[in-house]
Structure formats: structure tokens, C-alpha cells
mmCIF file of C-alpha atoms in Angstrom:
data_model
loop_
_atom_site.group_PDB
_atom_site.id
_atom_site.type_symbol
_atom_site.label_atom_id
_atom_site.label_comp_id
_atom_site.label_asym_id
_atom_site.label_seq_id
_atom_site.Cartn_x
_atom_site.Cartn_y
_atom_site.Cartn_z
ATOM 1 C CA MET A 1 125.260 127.337 96.809
ATOM 2 C CA ALA A 2 125.279 125.037 99.803
ATOM 3 C CA ARG A 3 124.358 126.686 103.059
ATOM 4 C CA THR A 4 126.559 126.251 106.090
ATOM 5 C CA SER A 5 126.038 127.646 109.547
ATOM 6 C CA PRO A 6 128.246 128.263 112.531
ATOM 7 C CA ALA A 7 127.972 125.910 115.431
ATOM 8 C CA THR A 8 125.511 126.968 118.102
ATOM 9 C CA PRO A 9 127.911 126.611 121.058
ATOM 10 C CA LYS A 10 131.495 127.461 120.363
ATOM 11 C CA ASP A 11 132.793 124.057 121.466
ATOM 12 C CA THR A 12 130.617 121.879 119.199
ATOM 13 C CA GLY A 13 133.048 121.866 116.297
ATOM 14 C CA GLU A 14 133.666 123.733 113.075
ATOM 15 C CA ALA A 15 131.097 124.021 110.301
ATOM 16 C CA ASP A 16 131.733 122.225 107.052
ATOM 17 C CA GLY A 17 133.070 124.345 104.217
ATOM 18 C CA ASP A 18 133.620 128.078 104.252
ATOM 19 C CA PRO A 19 131.176 129.696 106.734
ATOM 20 C CA LEU A 20 131.448 133.089 105.019
ATOM 21 C CA LEU A 21 129.785 131.726 101.871
ATOM 22 C CA GLY A 22 126.660 130.841 103.839
ATOM 23 C CA LEU A 23 126.702 134.200 105.591
ATOM 24 C CA VAL A 24 126.672 136.049 102.275
ATOM 25 C CA GLY A 25 123.487 134.132 101.465
ATOM 26 C CA PHE A 26 122.172 135.133 104.905
ATOM 27 C CA THR A 27 122.418 138.801 103.905
ATOM 28 C CA GLU A 28 120.105 138.084 100.968
ATOM 29 C CA VAL A 29 117.526 136.719 103.409
ATOM 30 C CA LEU A 30 117.840 139.894 105.462
ATOM 31 C CA ARG A 31 117.259 141.993 102.351
ATOM 32 C CA SER A 32 114.104 140.029 101.503
ATOM 33 C CA ALA A 33 112.906 140.528 105.074
ATOM 34 C CA GLY A 34 112.978 144.283 104.573
ATOM 35 C CA LEU A 35 116.288 145.314 106.151
ATOM 36 C CA PRO A 36 118.302 148.047 104.383
ATOM 37 C CA VAL A 37 121.103 145.708 103.286
ATOM 38 C CA THR A 38 123.639 147.562 101.166
ATOM 39 C CA THR A 39 127.034 146.600 99.779
ATOM 40 C CA GLU A 40 128.719 148.682 102.455
ATOM 41 C CA ARG A 41 126.784 146.937 105.230
ATOM 42 C CA VAL A 42 127.630 143.494 103.840
ATOM 43 C CA ALA A 43 131.313 144.468 103.685
ATOM 44 C CA ALA A 44 131.177 145.713 107.273
ATOM 45 C CA PHE A 45 129.461 142.485 108.351
ATOM 46 C CA LEU A 46 132.120 140.289 106.742
ATOM 47 C CA GLU A 47 134.916 142.479 108.086
ATOM 48 C CA ALA A 48 133.503 142.122 111.603
ATOM 49 C CA LEU A 49 133.317 138.351 111.205
ATOM 50 C CA ASP A 50 136.920 138.296 110.024
ATOM 51 C CA THR A 51 137.882 139.866 113.350
ATOM 52 C CA LEU A 52 135.551 137.741 115.494
ATOM 53 C CA ASP A 53 135.105 133.977 115.787
ATOM 54 C CA VAL A 54 132.846 132.993 112.900
ATOM 55 C CA THR A 55 132.116 129.612 114.511
ATOM 56 C CA SER A 56 130.504 131.315 117.520
ATOM 57 C CA ARG A 57 126.755 131.734 117.081
ATOM 58 C CA THR A 58 126.621 134.588 119.588
ATOM 59 C CA GLN A 59 129.454 136.554 117.985
ATOM 60 C CA THR A 60 127.966 136.026 114.534
ATOM 61 C CA TYR A 61 124.587 137.251 115.799
ATOM 62 C CA TRP A 62 125.981 140.486 117.217
ATOM 63 C CA ALA A 63 128.211 141.136 114.221
ATOM 64 C CA GLY A 64 125.159 141.062 111.962
ATOM 65 C CA ARG A 65 122.895 142.957 114.314
ATOM 66 C CA LEU A 66 125.332 145.858 114.744
ATOM 67 C CA THR A 67 126.055 146.189 111.026
ATOM 68 C CA MET A 68 122.720 145.311 109.388
ATOM 69 C CA CYS A 69 120.108 146.980 111.628
ATOM 70 C CA ALA A 70 119.517 150.661 110.891
ATOM 71 C CA ASP A 71 116.851 151.345 113.556
ATOM 72 C CA PRO A 72 115.106 149.509 116.429
ATOM 73 C CA ASP A 73 112.305 148.261 114.164
ATOM 74 C CA ASP A 74 114.848 146.240 112.183
ATOM 75 C CA VAL A 75 115.928 144.198 115.231
ATOM 76 C CA VAL A 76 112.831 141.984 115.257
ATOM 77 C CA ARG A 77 113.154 141.236 111.536
ATOM 78 C CA TYR A 78 116.806 140.428 112.037
ATOM 79 C CA ASP A 79 116.097 138.091 114.980
ATOM 80 C CA MET A 80 113.507 136.096 113.069
ATOM 81 C CA ALA A 81 115.679 135.813 109.968
ATOM 82 C CA PHE A 82 118.716 134.790 112.035
ATOM 83 C CA GLU A 83 116.872 132.062 113.909
ATOM 84 C CA ALA A 84 115.286 130.738 110.712
ATOM 85 C CA TRP A 85 118.592 130.645 108.828
ATOM 86 C CA PHE A 86 120.669 129.058 111.585
ATOM 87 C CA GLU A 87 118.075 126.597 112.872
ATOM 88 C CA GLN A 88 119.137 123.192 114.090
ATOM 89 C CA ALA A 89 119.061 120.156 111.819
ATOM 90 C CA ASP A 90 116.079 118.702 113.697
ATOM 91 C CA GLY A 91 114.022 121.828 113.066
ATOM 92 C CA ALA A 92 114.057 123.076 116.677
ATOM 93 C CA ARG A 93 114.921 126.737 116.993
ATOM 94 C CA THR A 94 117.110 128.089 119.745
ATOM 95 C CA ARG A 95 117.358 131.712 120.723
ATOM 96 C CA VAL A 96 120.687 133.438 120.422
ATOM 97 C CA ARG A 97 120.322 135.166 123.761
ATOM 98 C CA ASP A 98 117.775 133.660 126.108
ATOM 99 C CA GLU A 99 117.676 136.764 128.274
ATOM 100 C CA ARG A 100 116.318 138.913 125.474
ATOM 101 C CA PRO A 101 112.567 139.706 125.704
ATOM 102 C CA PRO A 102 110.388 138.067 123.055
ATOM 103 C CA PRO A 103 109.972 140.322 120.006
ATOM 104 C CA ALA A 104 106.671 141.819 118.958
ATOM 105 C CA PRO A 105 105.103 140.142 115.935
ATOM 106 C CA LYS A 106 106.366 142.334 113.101
ATOM 107 C CA LEU A 107 106.590 139.762 110.319
ATOM 108 C CA ALA A 108 104.302 137.137 108.958
ATOM 109 C CA SER A 109 105.040 133.579 109.954
ATOM 110 C CA LEU A 110 107.826 131.866 108.070
ATOM 111 C CA ALA A 111 106.782 129.685 105.162
ATOM 112 C CA PRO A 112 105.667 126.277 106.476
ATOM 113 C CA HIS A 113 108.137 123.423 106.093
ATOM 114 C CA ARG A 114 107.330 120.833 103.451
ATOM 115 C CA GLU A 115 107.525 117.481 105.161
ATOM 116 C CA GLY A 116 109.101 114.464 103.478
ATOM 117 C CA GLU A 117 108.117 110.848 103.775
ATOM 118 C CA GLU A 118 109.582 110.506 107.276
ATOM 119 C CA GLY A 119 108.098 113.756 108.551
ATOM 120 C CA GLU A 120 111.416 115.615 108.519
ATOM 121 C CA PRO A 121 111.470 119.159 107.092
ATOM 122 C CA GLU A 122 113.102 119.351 103.700
ATOM 123 C CA GLU A 123 116.167 121.481 103.149
ATOM 124 C CA GLN A 124 115.534 124.853 101.525
ATOM 125 C CA ASP A 125 117.906 127.271 99.896
ATOM 126 C CA GLY A 126 116.640 129.965 102.237
ATOM 127 C CA PRO A 127 113.535 130.612 104.322
ATOM 128 C CA GLU A 128 110.812 132.723 102.786
ATOM 129 C CA ILE A 129 110.150 135.737 104.998
ATOM 130 C CA ARG A 130 107.213 137.941 104.086
ATOM 131 C CA ALA A 131 107.156 141.374 105.679
ATOM 132 C CA THR A 132 103.555 142.442 106.315
ATOM 133 C CA ALA A 133 103.803 145.468 108.577
ATOM 134 C CA THR A 134 106.242 147.256 110.820
ATOM 135 C CA GLY A 135 106.102 146.990 114.585
ATOM 136 C CA THR A 136 104.750 150.524 114.817
ATOM 137 C CA GLU A 137 101.884 149.763 112.421
ATOM 138 C CA ILE A 138 100.903 146.653 114.370
ATOM 139 C CA LEU A 139 101.232 148.467 117.689
ATOM 140 C CA ARG A 140 98.827 151.182 116.558
ATOM 141 C CA SER A 141 95.923 148.745 116.435
ATOM 142 C CA ARG A 142 96.826 146.683 119.521
ATOM 143 C CA ASP A 143 94.741 146.944 122.690
ATOM 144 C CA MET A 144 96.785 148.968 125.186
ATOM 145 C CA ALA A 145 95.724 146.671 128.028
ATOM 146 C CA GLU A 146 97.381 143.673 126.318
ATOM 147 C CA LEU A 147 100.793 145.176 125.577
ATOM 148 C CA SER A 148 104.015 143.797 127.021
ATOM 149 C CA GLY A 149 106.563 145.932 128.843
ATOM 150 C CA PRO A 150 108.685 146.810 125.773
ATOM 151 C CA GLU A 151 105.555 147.477 123.731
ATOM 152 C CA ARG A 152 104.245 149.858 126.373
ATOM 153 C CA GLU A 153 107.537 151.716 126.303
ATOM 154 C CA HIS A 154 107.286 151.999 122.517
ATOM 155 C CA LEU A 155 103.708 153.246 122.846
ATOM 156 C CA ARG A 156 104.838 155.937 125.284
ATOM 157 C CA ARG A 157 107.316 157.236 122.742
ATOM 158 C CA LEU A 158 104.625 157.286 120.059
ATOM 159 C CA LEU A 159 102.221 159.164 122.340
ATOM 160 C CA ALA A 160 104.917 161.753 123.038
ATOM 161 C CA LEU A 161 105.140 162.384 119.269
ATOM 162 C CA LEU A 162 101.442 163.239 118.899
ATOM 163 C CA ARG A 163 100.729 166.762 117.675
ATOM 164 C CA PRO A 164 97.072 167.424 118.491
ATOM 165 C CA GLU A 165 95.397 170.236 116.587
ATOM 166 C CA PRO A 166 92.873 172.038 118.805
ATOM 167 C CA PRO A 167 89.514 172.953 117.291
ATOM 168 C CA SER A 168 88.801 176.560 116.458
ATOM 169 C CA ARG A 169 85.774 178.829 116.506
ATOM 170 C CA LEU A 170 84.839 182.119 114.942
ATOM 171 C CA SER A 171 85.753 185.113 117.055
ATOM 172 C CA ARG A 172 83.647 188.231 117.445
ATOM 173 C CA ARG A 173 86.656 190.280 116.499
ATOM 174 C CA LYS A 174 87.346 190.952 112.848
ATOM 175 C CA ARG A 175 90.693 191.185 111.095
ATOM 176 C CA ARG A 176 92.034 192.409 107.795
ATOM 177 C CA SER A 177 91.302 190.087 104.912
ATOM 178 C CA ARG A 178 91.294 190.037 101.125
ATOM 179 C CA HIS A 179 87.842 188.513 101.228
ATOM 180 C CA GLY A 180 84.769 189.171 103.288
ATOM 181 C CA GLU A 181 82.672 192.223 103.987
ATOM 182 C CA ALA A 182 83.778 195.809 103.351
ATOM 183 C CA ASP A 183 85.623 197.605 106.129
ATOM 184 C CA PRO A 184 84.246 201.190 106.026
ATOM 185 C CA ALA A 185 86.696 202.641 108.533
ATOM 186 C CA ARG A 186 89.833 201.379 106.841
ATOM 187 C CA THR A 187 88.448 202.193 103.398
ATOM 188 C CA LEU A 188 87.737 205.801 104.460
ATOM 189 C CA ARG A 189 91.178 206.249 106.060
ATOM 190 C CA SER A 190 92.828 204.942 102.889
ATOM 191 C CA ALA A 191 90.816 207.419 100.782
ATOM 192 C CA LEU A 192 91.809 210.330 103.031
ATOM 193 C CA ARG A 193 95.480 209.458 102.611
ATOM 194 C CA ASN A 194 94.908 209.672 98.843
ATOM 195 C CA HIS A 195 93.288 213.163 99.038
ATOM 196 C CA GLY A 196 89.783 211.746 99.011
ATOM 197 C CA GLU A 197 90.290 209.426 96.058
ATOM 198 C CA LEU A 198 88.768 205.986 96.607
ATOM 199 C CA ARG A 199 91.159 203.556 95.023
ATOM 200 C CA GLU A 200 90.135 200.255 96.636
ATOM 201 C CA ILE A 201 87.670 198.733 99.048
ATOM 202 C CA ARG A 202 89.356 197.433 102.176
ATOM 203 C CA ARG A 203 87.810 194.268 103.586
ATOM 204 C CA ARG A 204 87.607 192.413 106.875
ATOM 205 C CA ASP A 205 86.592 188.985 108.066
ATOM 206 C CA ARG A 206 85.992 187.285 111.386
ATOM 207 C CA SER A 207 89.095 185.711 112.872
ATOM 208 C CA ARG A 208 89.252 182.260 114.440
ATOM 209 C CA ARG A 209 90.257 181.430 117.986
ATOM 210 C CA PRO A 210 91.147 178.089 119.593
ATOM 211 C CA ARG A 211 88.120 176.373 121.068
ATOM 212 C CA LYS A 212 88.499 175.111 124.606
ATOM 213 C CA VAL A 213 88.974 171.383 125.139
ATOM 214 C CA VAL A 214 88.273 169.625 128.452
ATOM 215 C CA LEU A 215 89.616 166.107 129.114
ATOM 216 C CA LEU A 216 87.947 164.098 131.899
ATOM 217 C CA ILE A 217 89.910 160.897 132.532
ATOM 218 C CA ASP A 218 88.544 158.030 134.609
ATOM 219 C CA VAL A 219 91.358 156.618 136.809
ATOM 220 C CA SER A 220 89.284 154.042 138.695
ATOM 221 C CA GLY A 221 90.312 150.409 139.083
ATOM 222 C CA SER A 222 88.490 149.236 135.951
ATOM 223 C CA MET A 223 90.346 151.830 133.843
ATOM 224 C CA GLU A 224 93.801 151.159 135.317
ATOM 225 C CA PRO A 225 95.163 149.281 132.226
ATOM 226 C CA TYR A 226 94.483 152.383 130.105
ATOM 227 C CA ALA A 227 95.075 155.189 132.608
ATOM 228 C CA ASP A 228 98.804 155.635 131.981
ATOM 229 C CA ALA A 229 98.396 155.916 128.200
ATOM 230 C CA LEU A 230 95.415 158.269 128.538
ATOM 231 C CA LEU A 231 97.332 160.563 130.882
ATOM 232 C CA ARG A 232 100.215 160.658 128.396
ATOM 233 C CA PHE A 233 97.699 161.482 125.676
ATOM 234 C CA ALA A 234 96.376 164.300 127.858
ATOM 235 C CA HIS A 235 99.940 165.534 128.463
ATOM 236 C CA ALA A 236 100.548 165.784 124.707
ATOM 237 C CA PHE A 237 97.289 167.709 124.298
ATOM 238 C CA VAL A 238 97.948 170.101 127.192
ATOM 239 C CA ARG A 239 101.519 170.756 126.088
ATOM 240 C CA ARG A 240 100.320 171.510 122.553
ATOM 241 C CA SER A 241 97.678 174.053 123.664
ATOM 242 C CA PRO A 242 98.347 174.985 127.305
ATOM 243 C CA ARG A 243 95.940 177.930 127.277
ATOM 244 C CA SER A 244 92.901 176.208 125.793
ATOM 245 C CA VAL A 245 93.062 172.635 127.192
ATOM 246 C CA GLU A 246 92.060 171.556 130.710
ATOM 247 C CA ALA A 247 92.539 168.069 132.189
ATOM 248 C CA PHE A 248 90.790 166.454 135.154
ATOM 249 C CA THR A 249 90.723 162.948 136.606
ATOM 250 C CA LEU A 250 87.545 161.159 137.685
ATOM 251 C CA GLY A 251 87.216 158.538 140.397
ATOM 252 C CA THR A 252 85.698 158.974 143.799
ATOM 253 C CA ARG A 253 86.548 162.681 143.501
ATOM 254 C CA LEU A 254 87.453 165.307 140.925
ATOM 255 C CA THR A 255 91.112 166.341 140.546
ATOM 256 C CA ARG A 256 92.433 169.065 138.256
ATOM 257 C CA ILE A 257 95.837 168.084 136.812
ATOM 258 C CA THR A 258 96.273 170.754 134.124
ATOM 259 C CA ARG A 259 99.120 172.489 135.952
ATOM 260 C CA GLU A 260 101.033 169.231 136.437
ATOM 261 C CA LEU A 261 100.651 168.249 132.763
ATOM 262 C CA ARG A 262 102.048 171.561 131.543
ATOM 263 C CA GLN A 263 105.559 170.415 132.374
ATOM 264 C CA ARG A 264 107.668 169.737 129.315
ATOM 265 C CA ASP A 265 109.050 166.337 130.372
ATOM 266 C CA SER A 266 106.358 163.647 130.203
ATOM 267 C CA GLU A 267 107.797 161.518 133.004
ATOM 268 C CA ARG A 268 107.969 164.440 135.406
ATOM 269 C CA ALA A 269 104.495 165.543 134.378
ATOM 270 C CA LEU A 270 102.974 162.117 135.021
ATOM 271 C CA SER A 271 104.860 161.757 138.275
ATOM 272 C CA ALA A 272 103.494 165.094 139.460
ATOM 273 C CA ALA A 273 99.998 164.153 138.308
ATOM 274 C CA GLY A 274 100.250 160.825 140.145
ATOM 275 C CA ARG A 275 101.082 162.626 143.384
ATOM 276 C CA ALA A 276 98.131 164.971 142.887
ATOM 277 C CA ILE A 277 95.582 162.175 142.294
ATOM 278 C CA PRO A 278 94.384 160.814 145.662
ATOM 279 C CA ASP A 279 91.973 158.183 144.301
ATOM 280 C CA TRP A 280 94.095 156.358 141.727
ATOM 281 C CA SER A 281 92.735 152.888 140.936
ATOM 282 C CA GLY A 282 89.847 153.311 143.362
ATOM 283 C CA GLY A 283 86.111 153.260 142.894
ATOM 284 C CA THR A 284 83.930 155.233 140.500
ATOM 285 C CA ARG A 285 81.291 157.825 141.293
ATOM 286 C CA LEU A 286 80.792 159.316 137.863
ATOM 287 C CA GLY A 287 77.535 161.102 138.644
ATOM 288 C CA ASP A 288 78.857 162.916 141.714
ATOM 289 C CA VAL A 289 82.175 163.766 140.051
ATOM 290 C CA ILE A 290 80.540 165.134 136.883
ATOM 291 C CA GLN A 291 78.265 167.205 139.107
ATOM 292 C CA ALA A 292 81.301 168.587 140.945
ATOM 293 C CA PHE A 293 82.899 169.498 137.622
ATOM 294 C CA VAL A 294 79.779 171.256 136.295
ATOM 295 C CA ASP A 295 79.195 173.156 139.541
ATOM 296 C CA ARG A 296 82.789 174.234 140.243
ATOM 297 C CA TRP A 297 84.251 174.543 136.749
ATOM 298 C CA GLY A 298 81.753 174.052 133.950
ATOM 299 C CA GLN A 299 79.307 176.811 134.809
ATOM 300 C CA ARG A 300 82.164 179.209 135.521
ATOM 301 C CA GLY A 301 83.343 179.093 131.944
ATOM 302 C CA VAL A 302 85.583 176.045 131.521
ATOM 303 C CA ALA A 303 82.951 173.982 129.711
ATOM 304 C CA ARG A 304 81.080 176.787 127.952
ATOM 305 C CA ARG A 305 81.279 176.270 124.168
ATOM 306 C CA ALA A 306 84.056 173.729 124.772
ATOM 307 C CA VAL A 307 84.647 170.220 123.447
ATOM 308 C CA VAL A 308 84.371 167.938 126.486
ATOM 309 C CA VAL A 309 85.927 164.472 126.181
ATOM 310 C CA VAL A 310 85.108 161.857 128.834
ATOM 311 C CA PHE A 311 87.412 158.815 129.011
ATOM 312 C CA SER A 312 85.565 156.101 130.931
ATOM 313 C CA ASP A 313 84.215 152.577 130.607
ATOM 314 C CA GLY A 314 80.911 153.686 132.111
ATOM 315 C CA TRP A 315 80.950 151.579 135.273
ATOM 316 C CA GLU A 316 79.093 153.571 137.934
ATOM 317 C CA ARG A 317 79.177 152.570 141.584
ATOM 318 C CA GLY A 318 76.290 154.847 142.520
ATOM 319 C CA GLY A 319 72.943 155.436 140.898
ATOM 320 C CA THR A 320 72.805 156.342 137.232
ATOM 321 C CA ASP A 321 70.031 158.934 137.603
ATOM 322 C CA VAL A 322 72.508 161.499 138.914
ATOM 323 C CA LEU A 323 74.881 160.835 136.026
ATOM 324 C CA GLY A 324 72.109 161.272 133.449
ATOM 325 C CA THR A 325 71.031 164.576 134.995
ATOM 326 C CA GLN A 326 74.589 165.939 135.116
ATOM 327 C CA MET A 327 75.371 164.847 131.565
ATOM 328 C CA GLU A 328 72.284 166.733 130.421
ATOM 329 C CA ARG A 329 73.559 169.871 132.185
ATOM 330 C CA LEU A 330 77.005 169.369 130.671
ATOM 331 C CA SER A 331 75.604 168.937 127.151
ATOM 332 C CA ARG A 332 73.774 172.279 127.446
ATOM 333 C CA LEU A 333 77.011 174.047 128.386
ATOM 334 C CA ALA A 334 79.434 172.377 125.989
ATOM 335 C CA HIS A 335 79.742 172.742 122.255
ATOM 336 C CA GLN A 336 80.223 168.978 121.903
ATOM 337 C CA VAL A 337 80.435 166.039 124.318
ATOM 338 C CA VAL A 338 82.476 163.014 123.269
ATOM 339 C CA TRP A 339 82.609 159.813 125.327
ATOM 340 C CA VAL A 340 85.615 157.548 124.778
ATOM 341 C CA ASN A 341 85.132 153.979 125.996
ATOM 342 C CA PRO A 342 88.129 151.583 125.681
ATOM 343 C CA HIS A 343 85.744 148.657 125.253
ATOM 344 C CA ALA A 344 83.667 150.233 122.465
ATOM 345 C CA GLY A 345 86.082 149.045 119.787
ATOM 346 C CA LYS A 346 86.020 145.396 120.799
ATOM 347 C CA GLU A 347 84.031 142.774 118.971
ATOM 348 C CA GLY A 348 80.614 142.144 120.455
ATOM 349 C CA TYR A 349 80.550 145.337 122.504
ATOM 350 C CA ALA A 350 77.150 146.804 123.343
ATOM 351 C CA PRO A 351 76.572 149.990 125.409
ATOM 352 C CA VAL A 352 74.820 148.246 128.283
ATOM 353 C CA GLN A 353 76.808 149.599 131.226
ATOM 354 C CA GLY A 354 74.674 151.725 133.507
ATOM 355 C CA GLY A 355 76.765 154.835 133.082
ATOM 356 C CA ILE A 356 76.851 154.591 129.290
ATOM 357 C CA VAL A 357 73.103 154.006 129.083
ATOM 358 C CA ALA A 358 72.447 157.075 131.246
ATOM 359 C CA ALA A 359 74.863 159.323 129.329
ATOM 360 C CA LEU A 360 74.199 158.112 125.769
ATOM 361 C CA PRO A 361 71.237 160.437 124.986
ATOM 362 C CA TYR A 362 73.410 163.483 125.683
ATOM 363 C CA LEU A 363 76.506 162.474 123.716
ATOM 364 C CA ASP A 364 77.530 163.754 120.314
ATOM 365 C CA GLU A 365 80.004 160.918 119.768
ATOM 366 C CA LEU A 366 80.726 157.533 121.365
ATOM 367 C CA LEU A 367 84.210 156.404 120.320
ATOM 368 C CA ALA A 368 86.585 153.566 121.070
ATOM 369 C CA GLY A 369 89.790 154.381 122.927
ATOM 370 C CA HIS A 370 91.707 151.135 123.355
ATOM 371 C CA SER A 371 94.533 151.719 120.862
ATOM 372 C CA LEU A 372 96.716 154.401 119.336
ATOM 373 C CA ASP A 373 94.647 154.323 116.135
ATOM 374 C CA THR A 374 91.452 155.081 118.045
ATOM 375 C CA LEU A 375 93.120 157.944 119.922
ATOM 376 C CA GLU A 376 94.287 159.433 116.626
ATOM 377 C CA ARG A 377 90.740 159.186 115.323
ATOM 378 C CA LEU A 378 89.626 161.036 118.460
ATOM 379 C CA LEU A 379 92.091 163.816 117.615
ATOM 380 C CA ARG A 380 90.478 164.182 114.202
ATOM 381 C CA VAL A 381 86.978 164.313 115.714
ATOM 382 C CA VAL A 382 88.056 166.993 118.197
ATOM 383 C CA ARG A 383 89.876 168.990 115.510
ATOM 384 C CA ASP A 384 86.800 169.031 113.263
ATOM 385 C CA SER A 385 84.360 169.935 116.039
#
């Protein structure tokens, strides 16, 4: 079936043949690209084109986008398939709407053109589009510092969907259980109710309680590309377990932001936290700030038997001796100390920063924290602590 395409501008003339025949073939390309193309959607697409001007590239674009795309992730696939199908004769591609932001790379590159003797691309029945991963899957592994505006907005929605599971610990209190040690008191009371006849052994076992989690987030200038995402991560954690999770920011001073992050709406919570942080995007005095945390909060119970997570790249403006001493104190108080460095997951990284070198002997884990995947791995480490 010969392929025809509408003219790019409306005033460039009519396409040869019946344009609807080529558009039916276009729906097959959309199906191969991974869009949920059904008979009903094709009928709706053709019905929309019957109402609109089929020779207008813009109207054809929007007719297909509104009838063929089931969710936002389908838009990028649709855009790439549309541009490949309706490309100009000379091989140059033009965007349907120049004001639209460039899409995230959700599909593999189109199959390369096979050049003829004169270097012109040969005609094909339809472009081969190979779907490799969705936008969400690709976004999970992307460095948060390199995301575009729309990608950051998508990441914020994904962070809001996180459901962190806090770690747990054995409680001193015991509860009823089918397994475990015998419960003499309950067994005796049961026998007395049965006129002294011992019919069964009642048992008890130690219950589990949520273990405290402390999040220390570096908001200095070197951590600015990651600070917004890390605060949203902290908001999801605090909202999930408001009684057992504490959040602080580190910079030139220590700021407790737990109360601000307990708000339900993430935007209001981050706005309130931003107003409470006086040293946003400033310098870093990790040693002094960790000392302030241990003296004012850690020794008073916040860090005792808790999982402490430090989000920082390890750049220390002051001396590293103070940081090493305070990390040693913190490690004696906490159940586990985890350091999350956004640069640790990058190729060629080595822990040579002064702060990391000073803190490394007292860490239980050194993790990467530059992407959504690494933050989800952190959640698993904290859960299993």
C-alpha cells in the first residue's frame, strides 16, 4: 500500500491519493511502537480526521494524539512515530509544534536509513520503531542533577509515590502468640476458668516496634542539584512514619525540619522547610554540624539505636579531624550509620574527599544517591537494618 502524508503547512497543496489510507498504516506503526492501538481508537482517529482538515499536519497530529495516547508516557512514543512517518522527502524532520519541549528518550533510535547510490534515503513501507524502555524506567537510572524541567517534575511525582517501610526492632514487651515461650500467667488463668483443668499451654513472644530513622541532608552549594529531590524523599519518609522518623538539614548550621515535613501536601511541606532553612546553598561545616546534632539531639535519645542516614558529598570546609571524632561518637549511639553520596554511583568515583575519608571507618554502608533507583535501594537497606 503506497504511503501518503498530509502536507506540512496547510497551504502547500493536497497529498496525492487518499490520505486516510496512509493514516491507517500510521496506526500500525503506533501499535508496533507500543501504544495501545485498538479498533475503537482507530475508528475514533478516523472519525476525528473526517471532521478536521486531513491535509493539515497540525490537526492530524492532535487528532491522533488525543485518540491514540492512553497516558502521558505514550506521548513521546507518539511524537517519534509521527515525525518518522510524516518526514519530508529530503529526510529532514520537522516538529509538529516547535513550542513543545523536547521529549525524554523513551525509545531506541529509529532504524538507520539505507542509502542509495546518490546518498538519498530509500523509501520504506514504514519506519521500524523498537521500544526499549518506558520513560519512567529510564528516569529511574538518570542522574538527578542532569534532568530537564519536565523530567524533574516527573521525578517529583515518582518520589511522592514512594512508600518507605521503616525498620523494626524487638520490643521488651511480649504479646500473645501461637509460637514462642510459655506464658505462665495466661496459662494459669485459663486453667482456673476450666476448674483447674489444664487444656492448653498459652504462649507469648516479643513484639516488634518501629526503629527510629534519622535523615541528615546536606543542603550546601555543592549538593544543590540534589537537595530538592532529597527533601522530597525525606518528606515521603516522614509522612509514612511521622513518629519514628526525624529530618535535619546540614550546612553551616543544623536545622530540624521534621515538623515542616509532616504536612500532607509535598509542595507546602517543602515551602515551609525552605523558609526554615537559613543556610540553603551555602557552605559546609560537617564536623561542627554533626557535633551539634550529637550534643543536642543524639545523646538525648534521637540517635540511640536508630538508623542514621547522612546525605552528603563529603566536602568539608573546616578540618576533618572534628568530623572523624563526631562520626565515631555517632556510630556508638546509632544502630547503623549509612552515608549516601550522590557521586558514589558514578564511573571512576573514589572516596577521596576529606569528609568521606574521615567518616568512612565509622560507616556501616556507603551508598550512591544520584538517582531514583539508588534511593529505592537505600530504602531496602534501611528496611533491613
